[in-house]
Amino acid sequence: MLAGKNVALISDAFFPFKDGIDNIAKIGIKYVVEPGGSMRDEEVIKAANEYKMGMVFTGVRKFYH
C-alpha cells in the first residue's frame, strides 16, 4: 500500500486492459487521469467503478509513436 491517502496516477497513455486498474488498486491508487481512447475503455471504467476509483479522461495525448 502506498503511503498517504488519495494517491493519483496520471498517465499519458490509456489503459488498454482492466488488469492495469486491478494492479494499481492493489497499491492504493484512488484517482486516475488518462487520455482515454482504448477500445476497452468501457471495461476499464467498469473496473475503476468497482474499486470506487475516480477516473478522468483528458482526451489529450502528448506522446506519439
Tab-separated table of N, CA, C and O in Angstrom:
chain	number	residue	atom	x	y	z
A	1	MET	N	0.841	-1.172	0.000
A	1	MET	CA	0.000	0.000	0.000
A	1	MET	C	0.888	1.237	0.000
A	1	MET	O	1.906	1.279	0.671
A	2	LEU	N	0.518	2.218	-0.760
A	2	LEU	CA	1.270	3.467	-0.815
A	2	LEU	C	1.087	4.263	0.466
A	2	LEU	O	0.051	4.172	1.127
A	3	ALA	N	2.085	5.050	0.795
A	3	ALA	CA	1.974	5.922	1.963
A	3	ALA	C	0.981	7.041	1.677
A	3	ALA	O	0.899	7.546	0.566
A	4	GLY	N	0.212	7.408	2.658
A	4	GLY	CA	-0.731	8.512	2.481
A	4	GLY	C	-2.048	8.052	1.895
A	4	GLY	O	-2.271	6.875	1.642
A	5	LYS	N	-2.920	9.004	1.684
A	5	LYS	CA	-4.254	8.724	1.150
A	5	LYS	C	-4.478	9.537	-0.108
A	5	LYS	O	-3.772	10.489	-0.378
A	6	ASN	N	-5.492	9.140	-0.847
A	6	ASN	CA	-5.897	9.898	-2.031
A	6	ASN	C	-4.786	10.053	-3.057
A	6	ASN	O	-4.562	11.129	-3.591
A	7	VAL	N	-4.089	8.984	-3.338
A	7	VAL	CA	-2.995	8.994	-4.309
A	7	VAL	C	-3.560	8.909	-5.721
A	7	VAL	O	-4.451	8.116	-6.009
A	8	ALA	N	-3.018	9.733	-6.619
A	8	ALA	CA	-3.463	9.762	-8.011
A	8	ALA	C	-2.366	9.238	-8.930
A	8	ALA	O	-1.182	9.396	-8.654
A	9	LEU	N	-2.778	8.637	-10.022
A	9	LEU	CA	-1.875	8.211	-11.077
A	9	LEU	C	-2.276	8.977	-12.329
A	9	LEU	O	-3.439	8.973	-12.712
A	10	ILE	N	-1.308	9.631	-12.940
A	10	ILE	CA	-1.560	10.396	-14.164
A	10	ILE	C	-0.713	9.782	-15.268
A	10	ILE	O	0.490	9.606	-15.107
A	11	SER	N	-1.363	9.452	-16.360
A	11	SER	CA	-0.684	8.762	-17.443
A	11	SER	C	-0.922	9.463	-18.773
A	11	SER	O	-2.010	9.957	-19.045
A	12	ASP	N	0.104	9.457	-19.614
A	12	ASP	CA	-0.010	9.990	-20.963
A	12	ASP	C	-0.606	8.946	-21.909
A	12	ASP	O	-0.992	9.262	-23.019
A	13	ALA	N	-0.688	7.719	-21.440
A	13	ALA	CA	-1.219	6.632	-22.261
A	13	ALA	C	-2.509	6.096	-21.649
A	13	ALA	O	-2.709	6.170	-20.449
A	14	PHE	N	-3.364	5.543	-22.487
A	14	PHE	CA	-4.592	4.952	-21.969
A	14	PHE	C	-4.302	3.581	-21.365
A	14	PHE	O	-3.236	3.009	-21.559
A	15	PHE	N	-5.261	3.071	-20.623
A	15	PHE	CA	-5.182	1.721	-20.079
A	15	PHE	C	-5.880	0.792	-21.065
A	15	PHE	O	-7.105	0.850	-21.204
A	16	PRO	N	-5.128	-0.078	-21.737
A	16	PRO	CA	-5.742	-0.918	-22.762
A	16	PRO	C	-6.525	-2.107	-22.198
A	16	PRO	O	-7.360	-2.671	-22.887
A	17	PHE	N	-6.257	-2.474	-20.941
A	17	PHE	CA	-6.919	-3.619	-20.322
A	17	PHE	C	-7.250	-3.315	-18.870
A	17	PHE	O	-6.574	-2.516	-18.229
A	18	LYS	N	-8.239	-3.993	-18.318
A	18	LYS	CA	-8.650	-3.757	-16.940
A	18	LYS	C	-7.615	-4.210	-15.924
A	18	LYS	O	-7.612	-3.755	-14.790
A	19	ASP	N	-6.699	-5.103	-16.305
A	19	ASP	CA	-5.701	-5.574	-15.343
A	19	ASP	C	-4.809	-4.448	-14.827
A	19	ASP	O	-4.322	-4.504	-13.701
A	20	GLY	N	-4.634	-3.403	-15.625
A	20	GLY	CA	-3.876	-2.242	-15.147
A	20	GLY	C	-4.584	-1.586	-13.974
A	20	GLY	O	-3.951	-1.202	-12.978
A	21	ILE	N	-5.895	-1.480	-14.056
A	21	ILE	CA	-6.685	-0.914	-12.967
A	21	ILE	C	-6.651	-1.856	-11.763
A	21	ILE	O	-6.501	-1.415	-10.617
A	22	ASP	N	-6.766	-3.148	-11.998
A	22	ASP	CA	-6.683	-4.124	-10.904
A	22	ASP	C	-5.372	-3.969	-10.147
A	22	ASP	O	-5.348	-3.973	-8.911
A	23	ASN	N	-4.282	-3.833	-10.879
A	23	ASN	CA	-2.963	-3.732	-10.242
A	23	ASN	C	-2.770	-2.430	-9.486
A	23	ASN	O	-2.214	-2.437	-8.384
A	24	ILE	N	-3.203	-1.317	-10.037
A	24	ILE	CA	-2.992	-0.058	-9.312
A	24	ILE	C	-3.929	0.057	-8.106
A	24	ILE	O	-3.582	0.703	-7.122
A	25	ALA	N	-5.075	-0.602	-8.160
A	25	ALA	CA	-5.970	-0.621	-6.998
A	25	ALA	C	-5.300	-1.350	-5.831
A	25	ALA	O	-5.451	-0.944	-4.675
A	26	LYS	N	-4.531	-2.385	-6.119
A	26	LYS	CA	-3.842	-3.158	-5.078
A	26	LYS	C	-2.840	-2.321	-4.294
A	26	LYS	O	-2.561	-2.619	-3.133
A	27	ILE	N	-2.288	-1.288	-4.927
A	27	ILE	CA	-1.294	-0.472	-4.221
A	27	ILE	C	-1.881	0.829	-3.687
A	27	ILE	O	-1.161	1.681	-3.185
A	28	GLY	N	-3.193	0.981	-3.796
A	28	GLY	CA	-3.850	2.099	-3.140
A	28	GLY	C	-4.143	3.323	-3.979
A	28	GLY	O	-4.510	4.360	-3.442
A	29	ILE	N	-3.993	3.245	-5.299
A	29	ILE	CA	-4.334	4.385	-6.148
A	29	ILE	C	-5.833	4.645	-6.047
A	29	ILE	O	-6.636	3.724	-6.142
A	30	LYS	N	-6.216	5.912	-5.855
A	30	LYS	CA	-7.629	6.274	-5.712
A	30	LYS	C	-8.166	7.063	-6.893
A	30	LYS	O	-9.372	7.147	-7.087
A	31	TYR	N	-7.272	7.665	-7.679
A	31	TYR	CA	-7.688	8.512	-8.801
A	31	TYR	C	-6.782	8.252	-9.990
A	31	TYR	O	-5.577	8.074	-9.834
A	32	VAL	N	-7.364	8.259	-11.177
A	32	VAL	CA	-6.609	8.064	-12.415
A	32	VAL	C	-6.972	9.174	-13.394
A	32	VAL	O	-8.154	9.492	-13.570
A	33	VAL	N	-5.954	9.746	-14.015
A	33	VAL	CA	-6.139	10.719	-15.091
A	33	VAL	C	-5.418	10.140	-16.300
A	33	VAL	O	-4.232	9.809	-16.214
A	34	GLU	N	-6.140	9.984	-17.390
A	34	GLU	CA	-5.555	9.390	-18.591
A	34	GLU	C	-6.286	9.910	-19.812
A	34	GLU	O	-7.384	10.451	-19.692
A	35	PRO	N	-5.686	9.764	-21.009
A	35	PRO	CA	-6.321	10.327	-22.195
A	35	PRO	C	-7.559	9.588	-22.672
A	35	PRO	O	-8.399	10.163	-23.361
A	36	GLY	N	-7.697	8.297	-22.325
A	36	GLY	CA	-8.804	7.525	-22.878
A	36	GLY	C	-8.514	7.182	-24.327
A	36	GLY	O	-7.475	7.534	-24.884
A	37	GLY	N	-9.422	6.467	-24.942
A	37	GLY	CA	-9.249	6.138	-26.353
A	37	GLY	C	-8.986	4.676	-26.617
A	37	GLY	O	-8.811	4.270	-27.766
A	38	SER	N	-8.960	3.857	-25.570
A	38	SER	CA	-8.786	2.421	-25.766
A	38	SER	C	-10.082	1.815	-26.274
A	38	SER	O	-11.177	2.277	-25.948
A	39	MET	N	-9.964	0.754	-27.060
A	39	MET	CA	-11.156	0.029	-27.496
A	39	MET	C	-11.880	-0.585	-26.304
A	39	MET	O	-13.052	-0.913	-26.384
A	40	ARG	N	-11.179	-0.714	-25.179
A	40	ARG	CA	-11.753	-1.334	-23.982
A	40	ARG	C	-12.028	-0.317	-22.879
A	40	ARG	O	-12.087	-0.677	-21.699
A	41	ASP	N	-12.215	0.948	-23.224
A	41	ASP	CA	-12.487	1.971	-22.203
A	41	ASP	C	-13.654	1.577	-21.294
A	41	ASP	O	-13.581	1.777	-20.086
A	42	GLU	N	-14.714	1.010	-21.846
A	42	GLU	CA	-15.873	0.649	-21.023
A	42	GLU	C	-15.499	-0.380	-19.955
A	42	GLU	O	-15.932	-0.273	-18.801
A	43	GLU	N	-14.678	-1.353	-20.326
A	43	GLU	CA	-14.217	-2.372	-19.375
A	43	GLU	C	-13.342	-1.745	-18.288
A	43	GLU	O	-13.452	-2.093	-17.106
A	44	VAL	N	-12.481	-0.811	-18.685
A	44	VAL	CA	-11.593	-0.136	-17.745
A	44	VAL	C	-12.402	0.754	-16.796
A	44	VAL	O	-12.147	0.778	-15.589
A	45	ILE	N	-13.385	1.462	-17.320
A	45	ILE	CA	-14.256	2.303	-16.483
A	45	ILE	C	-15.009	1.435	-15.477
A	45	ILE	O	-15.112	1.788	-14.293
A	46	LYS	N	-15.522	0.305	-15.925
A	46	LYS	CA	-16.251	-0.595	-15.034
A	46	LYS	C	-15.349	-1.054	-13.887
A	46	LYS	O	-15.770	-1.088	-12.723
A	47	ALA	N	-14.111	-1.409	-14.193
A	47	ALA	CA	-13.167	-1.835	-13.152
A	47	ALA	C	-12.905	-0.692	-12.175
A	47	ALA	O	-12.901	-0.904	-10.959
A	48	ALA	N	-12.685	0.510	-12.686
A	48	ALA	CA	-12.456	1.664	-11.805
A	48	ALA	C	-13.663	1.884	-10.900
A	48	ALA	O	-13.512	2.151	-9.697
A	49	ASN	N	-14.842	1.768	-11.450
A	49	ASN	CA	-16.060	1.936	-10.645
A	49	ASN	C	-16.156	0.874	-9.554
A	49	ASN	O	-16.560	1.174	-8.427
A	50	GLU	N	-15.789	-0.352	-9.865
A	50	GLU	CA	-15.821	-1.429	-8.873
A	50	GLU	C	-14.887	-1.134	-7.696
A	50	GLU	O	-15.188	-1.513	-6.566
A	51	TYR	N	-13.770	-0.471	-7.973
A	51	TYR	CA	-12.820	-0.114	-6.918
A	51	TYR	C	-13.128	1.258	-6.299
A	51	TYR	O	-12.373	1.730	-5.466
A	52	LYS	N	-14.220	1.880	-6.737
A	52	LYS	CA	-14.574	3.235	-6.294
A	52	LYS	C	-13.416	4.207	-6.529
A	52	LYS	O	-13.085	5.054	-5.720
A	53	MET	N	-12.808	4.049	-7.692
A	53	MET	CA	-11.653	4.842	-8.111
A	53	MET	C	-12.149	5.950	-9.039
A	53	MET	O	-12.878	5.680	-9.988
A	54	GLY	N	-11.760	7.179	-8.754
A	54	GLY	CA	-12.107	8.280	-9.644
A	54	GLY	C	-11.284	8.200	-10.922
A	54	GLY	O	-10.103	7.882	-10.885
A	55	MET	N	-11.917	8.480	-12.055
A	55	MET	CA	-11.199	8.415	-13.327
A	55	MET	C	-11.622	9.592	-14.203
A	55	MET	O	-12.807	9.865	-14.353
A	56	VAL	N	-10.624	10.274	-14.745
A	56	VAL	CA	-10.870	11.407	-15.637
A	56	VAL	C	-10.176	11.134	-16.959
A	56	VAL	O	-9.001	10.764	-16.987
A	57	PHE	N	-10.906	11.310	-18.052
A	57	PHE	CA	-10.332	11.188	-19.385
A	57	PHE	C	-10.057	12.587	-19.913
A	57	PHE	O	-10.972	13.413	-19.987
A	58	THR	N	-8.818	12.850	-20.274
A	58	THR	CA	-8.451	14.178	-20.769
A	58	THR	C	-8.716	14.340	-22.255
A	58	THR	O	-8.888	15.460	-22.730
A	59	GLY	N	-8.676	13.236	-22.992
A	59	GLY	CA	-8.822	13.319	-24.441
A	59	GLY	C	-7.584	13.872	-25.130
A	59	GLY	O	-7.581	14.101	-26.332
A	60	VAL	N	-6.506	14.058	-24.371
A	60	VAL	CA	-5.267	14.647	-24.908
A	60	VAL	C	-4.111	13.684	-24.665
A	60	VAL	O	-3.925	13.181	-23.560
A	61	ARG	N	-3.348	13.454	-25.710
A	61	ARG	CA	-2.163	12.630	-25.600
A	61	ARG	C	-0.997	13.413	-26.180
A	61	ARG	O	-1.047	13.867	-27.312
A	62	LYS	N	0.060	13.563	-25.411
A	62	LYS	CA	1.226	14.335	-25.835
A	62	LYS	C	2.335	13.470	-26.426
A	62	LYS	O	3.229	13.971	-27.072
A	63	PHE	N	2.280	12.181	-26.159
A	63	PHE	CA	3.323	11.280	-26.631
A	63	PHE	C	2.769	10.467	-27.803
A	63	PHE	O	1.753	9.792	-27.674
A	64	TYR	N	3.421	10.533	-28.904
A	64	TYR	CA	3.004	9.792	-30.078
A	64	TYR	C	4.131	8.873	-30.533
A	64	TYR	O	5.297	9.213	-30.424
A	65	HIS	N	3.773	7.694	-31.059
A	65	HIS	CA	4.806	6.794	-31.594
A	65	HIS	C	4.299	6.121	-32.838
A	65	HIS	O	3.344	6.450	-33.402
